[in-house]
mmCIF file of C-alpha atoms and ligand atoms in Angstrom:
data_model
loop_
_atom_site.group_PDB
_atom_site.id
_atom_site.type_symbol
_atom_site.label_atom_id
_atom_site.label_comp_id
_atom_site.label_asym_id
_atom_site.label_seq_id
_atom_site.Cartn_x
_atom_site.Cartn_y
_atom_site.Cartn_z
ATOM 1 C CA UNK R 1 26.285 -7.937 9.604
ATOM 2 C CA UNK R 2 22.487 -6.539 10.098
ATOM 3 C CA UNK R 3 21.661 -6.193 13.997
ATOM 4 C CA UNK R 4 18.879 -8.302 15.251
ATOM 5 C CA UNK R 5 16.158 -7.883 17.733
ATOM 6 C CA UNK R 6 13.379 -10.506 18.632
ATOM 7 C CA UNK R 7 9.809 -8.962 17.863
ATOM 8 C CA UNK R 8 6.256 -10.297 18.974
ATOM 9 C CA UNK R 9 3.679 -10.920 16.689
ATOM 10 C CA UNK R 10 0.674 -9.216 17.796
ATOM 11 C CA UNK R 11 -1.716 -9.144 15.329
ATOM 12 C CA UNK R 12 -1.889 -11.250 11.643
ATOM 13 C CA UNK R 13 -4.786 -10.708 9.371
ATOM 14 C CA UNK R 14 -5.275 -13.226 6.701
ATOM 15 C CA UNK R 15 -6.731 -11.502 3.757
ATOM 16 C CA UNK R 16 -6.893 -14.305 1.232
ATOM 17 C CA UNK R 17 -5.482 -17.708 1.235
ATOM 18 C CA UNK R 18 -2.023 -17.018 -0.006
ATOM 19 C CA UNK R 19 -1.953 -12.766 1.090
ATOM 20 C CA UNK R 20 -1.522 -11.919 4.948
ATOM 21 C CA UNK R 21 -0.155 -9.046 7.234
ATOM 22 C CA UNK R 22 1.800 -9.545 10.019
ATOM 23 C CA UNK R 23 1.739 -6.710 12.956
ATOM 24 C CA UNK R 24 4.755 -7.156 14.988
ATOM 25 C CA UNK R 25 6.333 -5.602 18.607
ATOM 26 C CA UNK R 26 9.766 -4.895 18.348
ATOM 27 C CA UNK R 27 12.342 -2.431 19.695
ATOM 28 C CA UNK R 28 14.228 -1.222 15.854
ATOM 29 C CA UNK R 29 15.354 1.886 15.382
ATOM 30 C CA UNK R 30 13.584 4.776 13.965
ATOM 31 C CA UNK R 31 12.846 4.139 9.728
ATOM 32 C CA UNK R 32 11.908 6.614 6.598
ATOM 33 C CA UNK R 33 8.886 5.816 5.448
ATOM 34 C CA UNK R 34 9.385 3.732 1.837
ATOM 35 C CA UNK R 35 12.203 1.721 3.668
ATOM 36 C CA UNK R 36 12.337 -2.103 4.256
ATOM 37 C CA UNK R 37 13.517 -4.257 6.910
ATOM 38 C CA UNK R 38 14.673 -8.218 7.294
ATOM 39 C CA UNK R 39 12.361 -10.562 8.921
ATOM 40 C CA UNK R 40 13.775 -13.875 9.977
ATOM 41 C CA UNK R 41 13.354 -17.256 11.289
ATOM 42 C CA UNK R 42 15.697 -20.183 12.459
ATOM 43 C CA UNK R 43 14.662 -22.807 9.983
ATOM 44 C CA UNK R 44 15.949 -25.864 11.073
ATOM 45 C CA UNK R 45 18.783 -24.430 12.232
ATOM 46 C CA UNK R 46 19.929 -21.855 9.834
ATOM 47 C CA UNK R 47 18.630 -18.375 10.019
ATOM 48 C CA UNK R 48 16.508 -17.228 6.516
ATOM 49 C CA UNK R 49 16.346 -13.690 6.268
ATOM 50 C CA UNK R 50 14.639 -11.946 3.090
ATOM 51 C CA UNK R 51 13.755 -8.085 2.986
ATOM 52 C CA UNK R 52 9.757 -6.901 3.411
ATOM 53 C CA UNK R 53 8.839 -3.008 3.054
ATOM 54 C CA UNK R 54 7.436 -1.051 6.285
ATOM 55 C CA UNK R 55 3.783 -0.433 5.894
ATOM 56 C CA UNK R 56 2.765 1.256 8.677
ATOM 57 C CA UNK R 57 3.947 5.142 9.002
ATOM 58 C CA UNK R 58 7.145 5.478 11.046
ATOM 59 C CA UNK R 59 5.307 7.602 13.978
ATOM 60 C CA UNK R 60 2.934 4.174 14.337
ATOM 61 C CA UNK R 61 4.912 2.215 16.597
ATOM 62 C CA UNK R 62 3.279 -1.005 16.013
ATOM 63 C CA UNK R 63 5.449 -2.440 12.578
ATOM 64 C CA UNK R 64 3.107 -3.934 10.066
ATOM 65 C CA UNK R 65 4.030 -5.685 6.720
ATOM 66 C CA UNK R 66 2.298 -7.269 3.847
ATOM 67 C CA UNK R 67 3.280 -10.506 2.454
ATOM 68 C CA UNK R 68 2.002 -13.262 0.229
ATOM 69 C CA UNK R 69 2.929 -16.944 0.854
ATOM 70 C CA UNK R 70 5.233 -17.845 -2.227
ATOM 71 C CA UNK R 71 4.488 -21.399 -3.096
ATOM 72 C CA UNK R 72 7.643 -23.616 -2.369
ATOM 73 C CA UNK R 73 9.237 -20.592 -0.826
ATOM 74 C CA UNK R 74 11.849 -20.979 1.920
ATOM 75 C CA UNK R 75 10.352 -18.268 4.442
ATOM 76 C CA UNK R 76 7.056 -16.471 3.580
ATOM 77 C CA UNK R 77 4.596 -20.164 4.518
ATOM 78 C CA UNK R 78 6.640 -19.912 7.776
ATOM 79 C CA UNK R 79 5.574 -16.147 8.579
ATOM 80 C CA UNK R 80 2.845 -17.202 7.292
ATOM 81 C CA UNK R 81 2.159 -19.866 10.096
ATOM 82 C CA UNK R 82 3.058 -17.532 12.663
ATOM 83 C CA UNK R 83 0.493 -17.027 14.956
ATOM 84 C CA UNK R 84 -0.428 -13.744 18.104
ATOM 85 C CA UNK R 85 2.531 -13.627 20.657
ATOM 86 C CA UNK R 86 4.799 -15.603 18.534
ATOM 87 C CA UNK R 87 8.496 -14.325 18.109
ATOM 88 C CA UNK R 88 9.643 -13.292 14.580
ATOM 89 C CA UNK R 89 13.565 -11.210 14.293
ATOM 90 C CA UNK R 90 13.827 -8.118 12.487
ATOM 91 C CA UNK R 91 16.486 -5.981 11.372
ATOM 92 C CA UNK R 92 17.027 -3.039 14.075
ATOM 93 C CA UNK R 93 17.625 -0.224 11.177
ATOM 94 C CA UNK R 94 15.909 -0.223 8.225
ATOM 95 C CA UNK R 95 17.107 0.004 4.779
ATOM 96 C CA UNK R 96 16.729 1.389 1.374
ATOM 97 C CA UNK R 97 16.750 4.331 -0.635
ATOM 98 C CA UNK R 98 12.685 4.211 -2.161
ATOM 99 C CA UNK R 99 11.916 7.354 -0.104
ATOM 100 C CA UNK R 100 10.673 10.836 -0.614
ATOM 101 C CA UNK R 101 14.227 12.295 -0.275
ATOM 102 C CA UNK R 102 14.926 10.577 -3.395
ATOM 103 C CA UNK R 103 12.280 11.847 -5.585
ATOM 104 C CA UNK R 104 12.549 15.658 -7.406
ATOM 105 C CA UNK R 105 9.547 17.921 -7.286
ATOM 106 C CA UNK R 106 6.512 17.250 -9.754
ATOM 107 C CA UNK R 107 3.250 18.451 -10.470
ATOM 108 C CA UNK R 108 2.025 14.888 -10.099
ATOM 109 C CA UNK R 109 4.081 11.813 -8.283
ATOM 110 C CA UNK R 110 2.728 8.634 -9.454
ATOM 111 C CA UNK R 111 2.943 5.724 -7.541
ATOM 112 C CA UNK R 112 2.518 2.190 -9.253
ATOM 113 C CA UNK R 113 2.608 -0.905 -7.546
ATOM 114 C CA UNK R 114 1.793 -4.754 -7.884
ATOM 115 C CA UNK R 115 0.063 -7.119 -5.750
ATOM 116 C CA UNK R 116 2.494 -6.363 -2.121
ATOM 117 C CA UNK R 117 4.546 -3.389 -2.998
ATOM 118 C CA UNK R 118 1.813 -1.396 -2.463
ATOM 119 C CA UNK R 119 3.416 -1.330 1.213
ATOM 120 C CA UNK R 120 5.851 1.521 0.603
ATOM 121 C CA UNK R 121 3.301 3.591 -0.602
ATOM 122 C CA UNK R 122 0.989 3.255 2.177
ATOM 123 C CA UNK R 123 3.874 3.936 5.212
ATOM 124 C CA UNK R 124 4.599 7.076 2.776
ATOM 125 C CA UNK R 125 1.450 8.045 2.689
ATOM 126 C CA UNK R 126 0.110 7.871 6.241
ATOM 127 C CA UNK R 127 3.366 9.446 7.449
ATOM 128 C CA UNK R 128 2.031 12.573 5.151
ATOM 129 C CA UNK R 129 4.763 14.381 5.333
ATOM 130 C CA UNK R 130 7.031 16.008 2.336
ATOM 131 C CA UNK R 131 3.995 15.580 -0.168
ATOM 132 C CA UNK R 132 3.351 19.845 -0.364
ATOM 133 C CA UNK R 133 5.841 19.750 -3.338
ATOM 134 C CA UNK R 134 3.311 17.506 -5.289
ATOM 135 C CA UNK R 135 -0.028 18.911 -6.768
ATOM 136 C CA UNK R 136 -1.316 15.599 -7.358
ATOM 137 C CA UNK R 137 -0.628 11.891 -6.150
ATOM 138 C CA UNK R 138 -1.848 8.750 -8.079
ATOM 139 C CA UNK R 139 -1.829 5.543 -6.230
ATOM 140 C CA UNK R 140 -2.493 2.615 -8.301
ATOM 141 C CA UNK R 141 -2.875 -1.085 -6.946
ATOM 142 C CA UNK R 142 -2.332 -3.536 -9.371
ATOM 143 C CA UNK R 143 -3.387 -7.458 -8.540
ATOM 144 C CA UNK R 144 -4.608 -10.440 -9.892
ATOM 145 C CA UNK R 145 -7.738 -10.816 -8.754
ATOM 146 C CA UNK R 146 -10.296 -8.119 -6.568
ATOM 147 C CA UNK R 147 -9.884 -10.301 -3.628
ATOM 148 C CA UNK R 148 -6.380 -9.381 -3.272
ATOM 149 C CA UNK R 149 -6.865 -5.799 -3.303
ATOM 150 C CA UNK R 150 -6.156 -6.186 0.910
ATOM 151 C CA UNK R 151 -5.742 -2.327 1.633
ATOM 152 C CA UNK R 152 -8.782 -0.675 -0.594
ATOM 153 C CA UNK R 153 -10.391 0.746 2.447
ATOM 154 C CA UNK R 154 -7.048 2.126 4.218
ATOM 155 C CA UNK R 155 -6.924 3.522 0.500
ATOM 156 C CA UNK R 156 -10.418 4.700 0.269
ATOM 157 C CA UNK R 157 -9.705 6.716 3.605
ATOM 158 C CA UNK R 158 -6.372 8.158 2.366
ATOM 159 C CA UNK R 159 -8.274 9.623 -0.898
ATOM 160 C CA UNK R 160 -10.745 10.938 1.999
ATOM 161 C CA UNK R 161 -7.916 12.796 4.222
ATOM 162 C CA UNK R 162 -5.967 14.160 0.925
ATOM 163 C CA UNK R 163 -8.868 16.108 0.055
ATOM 164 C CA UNK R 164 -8.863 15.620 -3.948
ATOM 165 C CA UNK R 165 -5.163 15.701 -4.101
ATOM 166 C CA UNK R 166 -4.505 11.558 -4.082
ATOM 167 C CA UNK R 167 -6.228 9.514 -6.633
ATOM 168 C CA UNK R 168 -6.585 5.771 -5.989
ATOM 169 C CA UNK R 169 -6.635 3.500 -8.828
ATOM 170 C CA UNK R 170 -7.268 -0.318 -8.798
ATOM 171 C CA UNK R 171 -6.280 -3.064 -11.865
ATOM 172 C CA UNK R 172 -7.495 -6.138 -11.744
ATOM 173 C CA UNK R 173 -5.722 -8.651 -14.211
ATOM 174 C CA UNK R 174 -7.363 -11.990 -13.888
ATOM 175 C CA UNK R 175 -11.416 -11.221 -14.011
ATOM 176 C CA UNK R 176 -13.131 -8.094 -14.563
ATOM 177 C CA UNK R 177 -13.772 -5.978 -11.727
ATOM 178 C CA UNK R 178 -16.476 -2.920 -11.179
ATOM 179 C CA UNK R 179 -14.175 0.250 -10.234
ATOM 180 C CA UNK R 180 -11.300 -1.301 -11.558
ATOM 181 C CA UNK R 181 -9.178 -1.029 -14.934
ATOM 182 C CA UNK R 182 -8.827 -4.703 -16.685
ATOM 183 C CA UNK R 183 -5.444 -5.747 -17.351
ATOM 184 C CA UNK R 184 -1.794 -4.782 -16.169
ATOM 185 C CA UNK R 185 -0.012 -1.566 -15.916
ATOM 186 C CA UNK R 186 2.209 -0.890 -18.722
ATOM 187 C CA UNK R 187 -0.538 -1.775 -21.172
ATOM 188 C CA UNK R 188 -3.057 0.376 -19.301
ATOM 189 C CA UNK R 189 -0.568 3.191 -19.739
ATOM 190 C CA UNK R 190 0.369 2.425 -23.457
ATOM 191 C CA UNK R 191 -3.371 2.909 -24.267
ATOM 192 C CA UNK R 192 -4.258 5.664 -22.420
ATOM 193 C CA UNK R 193 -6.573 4.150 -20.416
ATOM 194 C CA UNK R 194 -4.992 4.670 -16.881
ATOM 195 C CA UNK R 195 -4.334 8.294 -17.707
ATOM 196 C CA UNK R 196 -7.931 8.733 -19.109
ATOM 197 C CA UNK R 197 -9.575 6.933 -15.794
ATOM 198 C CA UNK R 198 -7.545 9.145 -13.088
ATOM 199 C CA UNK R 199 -7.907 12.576 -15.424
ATOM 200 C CA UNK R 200 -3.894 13.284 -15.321
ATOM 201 C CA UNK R 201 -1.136 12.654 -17.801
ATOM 202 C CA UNK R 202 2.064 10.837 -17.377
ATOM 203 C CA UNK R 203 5.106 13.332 -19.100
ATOM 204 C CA UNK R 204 8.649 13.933 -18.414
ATOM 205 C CA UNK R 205 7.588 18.103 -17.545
ATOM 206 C CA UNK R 206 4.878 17.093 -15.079
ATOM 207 C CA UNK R 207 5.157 13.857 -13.763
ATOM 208 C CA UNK R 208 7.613 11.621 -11.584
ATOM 209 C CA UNK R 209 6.734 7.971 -11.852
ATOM 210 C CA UNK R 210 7.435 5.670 -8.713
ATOM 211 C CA UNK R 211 7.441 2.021 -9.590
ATOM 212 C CA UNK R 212 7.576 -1.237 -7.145
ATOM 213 C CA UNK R 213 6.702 -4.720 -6.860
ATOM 214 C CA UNK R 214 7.235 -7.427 -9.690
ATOM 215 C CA UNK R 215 10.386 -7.106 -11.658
ATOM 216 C CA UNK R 216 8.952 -7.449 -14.561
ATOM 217 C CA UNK R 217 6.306 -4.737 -14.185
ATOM 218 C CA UNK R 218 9.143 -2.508 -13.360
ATOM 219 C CA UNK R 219 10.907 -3.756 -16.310
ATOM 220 C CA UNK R 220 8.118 -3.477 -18.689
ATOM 221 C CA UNK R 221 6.844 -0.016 -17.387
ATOM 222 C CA UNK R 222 10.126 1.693 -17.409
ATOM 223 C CA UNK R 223 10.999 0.355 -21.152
ATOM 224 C CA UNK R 224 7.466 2.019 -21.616
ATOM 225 C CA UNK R 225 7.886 5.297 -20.544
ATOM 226 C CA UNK R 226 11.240 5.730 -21.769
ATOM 227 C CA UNK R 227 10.090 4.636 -25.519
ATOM 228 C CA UNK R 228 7.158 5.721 -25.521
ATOM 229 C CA UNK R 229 6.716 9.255 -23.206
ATOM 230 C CA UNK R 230 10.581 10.451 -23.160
ATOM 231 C CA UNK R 231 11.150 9.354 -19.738
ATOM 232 C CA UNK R 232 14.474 8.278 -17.781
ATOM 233 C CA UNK R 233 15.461 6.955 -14.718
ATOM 234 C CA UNK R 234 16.090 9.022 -11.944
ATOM 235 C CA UNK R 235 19.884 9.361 -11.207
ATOM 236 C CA UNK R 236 21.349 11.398 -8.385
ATOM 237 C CA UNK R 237 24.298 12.819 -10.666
ATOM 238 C CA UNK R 238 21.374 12.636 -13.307
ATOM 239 C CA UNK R 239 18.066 13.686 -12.400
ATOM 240 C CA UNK R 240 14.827 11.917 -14.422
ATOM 241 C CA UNK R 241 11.768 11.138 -13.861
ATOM 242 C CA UNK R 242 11.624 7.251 -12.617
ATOM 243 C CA UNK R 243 12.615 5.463 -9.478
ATOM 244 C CA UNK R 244 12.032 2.114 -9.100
ATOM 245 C CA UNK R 245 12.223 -0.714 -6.529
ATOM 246 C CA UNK R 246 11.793 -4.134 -7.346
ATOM 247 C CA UNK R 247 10.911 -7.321 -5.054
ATOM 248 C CA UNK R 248 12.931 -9.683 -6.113
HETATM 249 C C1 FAD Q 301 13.399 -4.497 -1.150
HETATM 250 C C2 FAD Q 301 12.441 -5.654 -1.040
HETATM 251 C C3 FAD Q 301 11.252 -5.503 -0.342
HETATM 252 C C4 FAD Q 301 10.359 -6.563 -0.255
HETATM 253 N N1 FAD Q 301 9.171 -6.394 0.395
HETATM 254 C C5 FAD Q 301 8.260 -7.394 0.416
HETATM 255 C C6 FAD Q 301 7.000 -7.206 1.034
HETATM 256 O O1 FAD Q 301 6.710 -6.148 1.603
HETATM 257 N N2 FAD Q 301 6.112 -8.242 0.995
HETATM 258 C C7 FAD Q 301 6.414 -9.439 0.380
HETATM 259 O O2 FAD Q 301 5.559 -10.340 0.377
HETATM 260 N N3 FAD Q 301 7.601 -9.633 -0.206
HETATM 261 C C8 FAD Q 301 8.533 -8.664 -0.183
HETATM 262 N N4 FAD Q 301 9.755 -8.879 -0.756
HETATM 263 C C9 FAD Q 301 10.085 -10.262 -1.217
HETATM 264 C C10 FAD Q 301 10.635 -11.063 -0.017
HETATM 265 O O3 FAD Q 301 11.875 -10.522 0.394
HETATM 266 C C11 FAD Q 301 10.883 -12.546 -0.347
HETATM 267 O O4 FAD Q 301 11.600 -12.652 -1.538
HETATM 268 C C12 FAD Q 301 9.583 -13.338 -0.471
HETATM 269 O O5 FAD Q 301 8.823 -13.322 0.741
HETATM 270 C C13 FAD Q 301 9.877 -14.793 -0.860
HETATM 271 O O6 FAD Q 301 10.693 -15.375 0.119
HETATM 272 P P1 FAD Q 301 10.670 -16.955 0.307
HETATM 273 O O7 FAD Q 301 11.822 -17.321 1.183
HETATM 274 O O8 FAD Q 301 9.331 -17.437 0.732
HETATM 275 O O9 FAD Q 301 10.916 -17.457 -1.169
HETATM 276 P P2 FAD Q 301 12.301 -17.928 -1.818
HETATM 277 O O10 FAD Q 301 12.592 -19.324 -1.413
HETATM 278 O O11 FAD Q 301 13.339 -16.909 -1.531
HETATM 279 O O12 FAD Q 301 11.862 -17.846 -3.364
HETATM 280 C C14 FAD Q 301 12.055 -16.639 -4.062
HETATM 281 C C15 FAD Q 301 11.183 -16.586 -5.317
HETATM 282 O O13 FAD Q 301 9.847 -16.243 -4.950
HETATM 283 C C16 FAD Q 301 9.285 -15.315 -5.886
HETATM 284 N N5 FAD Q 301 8.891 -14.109 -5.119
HETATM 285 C C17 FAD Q 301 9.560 -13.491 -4.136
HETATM 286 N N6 FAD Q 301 8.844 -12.467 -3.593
HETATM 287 C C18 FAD Q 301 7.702 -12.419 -4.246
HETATM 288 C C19 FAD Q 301 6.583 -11.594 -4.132
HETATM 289 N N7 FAD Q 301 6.432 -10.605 -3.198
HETATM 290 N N8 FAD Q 301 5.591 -11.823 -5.007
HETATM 291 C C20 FAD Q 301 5.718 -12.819 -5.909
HETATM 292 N N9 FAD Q 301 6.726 -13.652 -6.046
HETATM 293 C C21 FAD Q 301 7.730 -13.466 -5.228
HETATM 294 C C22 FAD Q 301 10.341 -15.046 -6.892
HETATM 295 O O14 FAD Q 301 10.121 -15.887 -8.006
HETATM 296 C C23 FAD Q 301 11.624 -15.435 -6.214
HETATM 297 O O15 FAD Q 301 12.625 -15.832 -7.114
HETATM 298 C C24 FAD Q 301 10.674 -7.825 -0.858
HETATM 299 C C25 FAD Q 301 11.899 -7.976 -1.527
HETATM 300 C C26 FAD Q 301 12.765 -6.915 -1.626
HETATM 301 C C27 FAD Q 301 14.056 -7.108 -2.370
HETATM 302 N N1 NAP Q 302 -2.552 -13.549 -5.854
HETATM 303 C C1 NAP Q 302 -3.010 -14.761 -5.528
HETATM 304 O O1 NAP Q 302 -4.196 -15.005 -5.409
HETATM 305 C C2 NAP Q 302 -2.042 -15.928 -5.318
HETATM 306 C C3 NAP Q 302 -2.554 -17.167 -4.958
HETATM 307 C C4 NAP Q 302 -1.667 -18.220 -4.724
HETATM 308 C C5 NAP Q 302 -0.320 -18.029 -4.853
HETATM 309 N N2 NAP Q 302 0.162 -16.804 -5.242
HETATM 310 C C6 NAP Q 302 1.594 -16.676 -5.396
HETATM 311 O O2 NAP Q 302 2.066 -15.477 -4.844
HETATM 312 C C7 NAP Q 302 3.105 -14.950 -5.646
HETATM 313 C C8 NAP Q 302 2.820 -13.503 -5.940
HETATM 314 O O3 NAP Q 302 1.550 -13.315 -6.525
HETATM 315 P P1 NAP Q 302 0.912 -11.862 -6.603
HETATM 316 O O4 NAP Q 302 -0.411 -12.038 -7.241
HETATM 317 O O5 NAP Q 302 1.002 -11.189 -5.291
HETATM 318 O O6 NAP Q 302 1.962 -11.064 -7.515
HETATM 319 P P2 NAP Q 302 2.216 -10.990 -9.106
HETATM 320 O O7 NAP Q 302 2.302 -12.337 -9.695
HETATM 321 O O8 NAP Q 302 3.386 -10.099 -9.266
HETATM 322 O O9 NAP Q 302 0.898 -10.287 -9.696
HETATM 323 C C9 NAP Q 302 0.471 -9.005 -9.295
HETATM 324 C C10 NAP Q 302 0.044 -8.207 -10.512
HETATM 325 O O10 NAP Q 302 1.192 -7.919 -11.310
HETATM 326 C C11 NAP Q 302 0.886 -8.229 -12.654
HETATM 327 N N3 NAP Q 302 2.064 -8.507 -13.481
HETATM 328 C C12 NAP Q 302 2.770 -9.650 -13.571
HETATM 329 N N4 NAP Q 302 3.763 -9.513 -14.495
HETATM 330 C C13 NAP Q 302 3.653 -8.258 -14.996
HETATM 331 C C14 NAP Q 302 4.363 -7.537 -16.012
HETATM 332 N N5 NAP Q 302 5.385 -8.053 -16.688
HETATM 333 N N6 NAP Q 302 3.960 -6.273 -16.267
HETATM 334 C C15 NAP Q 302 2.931 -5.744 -15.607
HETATM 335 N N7 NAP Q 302 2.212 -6.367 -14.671
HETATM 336 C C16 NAP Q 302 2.576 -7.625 -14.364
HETATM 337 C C17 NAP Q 302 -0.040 -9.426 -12.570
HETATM 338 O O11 NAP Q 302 -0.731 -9.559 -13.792
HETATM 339 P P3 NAP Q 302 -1.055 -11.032 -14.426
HETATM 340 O O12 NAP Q 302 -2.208 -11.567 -13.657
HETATM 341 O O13 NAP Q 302 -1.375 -10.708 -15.846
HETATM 342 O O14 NAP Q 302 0.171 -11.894 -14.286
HETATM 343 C C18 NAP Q 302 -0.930 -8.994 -11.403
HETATM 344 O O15 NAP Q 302 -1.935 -8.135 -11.841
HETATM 345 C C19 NAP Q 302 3.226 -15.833 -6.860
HETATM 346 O O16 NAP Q 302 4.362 -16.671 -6.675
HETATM 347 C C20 NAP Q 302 1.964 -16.632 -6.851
HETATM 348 O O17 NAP Q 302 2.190 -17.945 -7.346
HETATM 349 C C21 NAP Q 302 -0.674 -15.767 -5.471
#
């Protein structure tokens, strides 16, 4: 049974009409950046608890988190009614094992996401730390439409403070978008055309490939690399080159 402490909304930022971040008070226990924790609600009586990743870096101590209303869903349009100095519970310790510890050395860690996994990846990389045994990083963001790309400018300013060593790359899926690839990730990777836009390649000798967010994206992408670039999941008794986290 998870531990529990009542947290304080203290700042939410609606970015569009369905995505929204919630910055939250509470006292949890120290996290490693990449990890997750429960939010929850009493909802008519009956607690509803569902997972959401850590954005901020674990030395911020105000907790942040990225969400996007789910139509019909059973918790997300309640956070997402929650309003400055309301109370919100959340998991004292964290979980989760999509952290740096889990990943072997590369010459370039890619990071893929979709619409709000990109949250893991942003905690990671604001922490900063355990990133010298990478040459490169590639961050990609990949969302429906260029309104929903929430965190380009914390991105924009992370590709500032790595000094040439991140790459950012946005996909758009819905519209076309200027700075942005058209279309979704495996695709983009099947042609070339992610590879060919951030100026690295994606191979089982130089790359580890990080993947989170929709299922099937994770799905998709990892049946990708395997066929296609001679790629396997990342094993503790059997080290590869993929480690993945899905969202539901
Ligand atoms: C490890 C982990 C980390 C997660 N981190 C986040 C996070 O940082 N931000 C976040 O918004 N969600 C995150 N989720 C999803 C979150 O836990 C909930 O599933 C989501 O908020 C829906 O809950 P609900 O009660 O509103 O919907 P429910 O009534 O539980 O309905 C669930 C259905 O909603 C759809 N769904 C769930 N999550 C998403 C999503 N993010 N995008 C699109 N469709 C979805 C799926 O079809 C799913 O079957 C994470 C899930 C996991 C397992
Ligand atoms: N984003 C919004 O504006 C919006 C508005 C209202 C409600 N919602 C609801 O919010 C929920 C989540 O929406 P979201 O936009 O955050 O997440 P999402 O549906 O997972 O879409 C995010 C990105 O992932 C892509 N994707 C989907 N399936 C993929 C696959 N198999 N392989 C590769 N890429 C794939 C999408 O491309 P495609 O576009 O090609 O699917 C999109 O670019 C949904 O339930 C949705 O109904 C979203």
């Amino acid at each position: 049974m998870a531990d529990w402490v009542t947290g304080k909304v203290v700042k939410v930022d609606n970015w569009t009409e369905s995505l929204f971040s919630l910055k939250i008070n509470a006292p949890v226990h120290s996290f490693t950046a990449g990890q997750f924790a429960k939010l929850a609600l009493d909802v008519e009586g009956e607690r509803v608890q569902r997972a959401y990743s850590y954005v901020n870096s674990p030395t911020n101590p105000e907790l942040e988190f990225y969400l996007v209303t789910v139509p019909e869903g059973r918790l997300s349009p309640k956070l997402r009614a929650l309003k400055e100095g309301d109370d919100v519970l959340v998991t004292t310790d964290a979980a989760g094992f999509f952290v740096l510890e889990e990943v072997p050395c590369a010459d370039t860690l890619w990071m893929l996401s979709t619409g709000t996994a990109i949250g893991p990846f942003l905690s990671i990389l604001q922490l900063g730390q355990d990133l010298e045994r990478f040459n490169n990083i590639v961050l990609v963001h990949a969302v429906r439409y260029q309104r929903d790309l929430s965190y380009l400018p914390l991105m924009r300013e992370l590709e500032k403070r790595y000094q040439g060593k991140l790459r950012i790359q946005t996909v758009v899926s819905r519209e076309r978008a200027e700075g942005s690839l058209h279309g979704r990730i495996p695709a983009l990777i099947e042609s070339g055309e992610l590879e060919e836009s951030v100026g690295l390649k994606i191979s089982p000798e130089s790359g580890h490939v990080m993947l989170c967010g929709n299922p099937e994206m994770t799905k998709d992408t990892q049946q990708l690399l395997k066929q296609q670039r001679g790629m396997a999941k990342h094993l503790r008794r059997k080290p590869g080159h993929i480690t993945s986290e899905q969202y539901w």
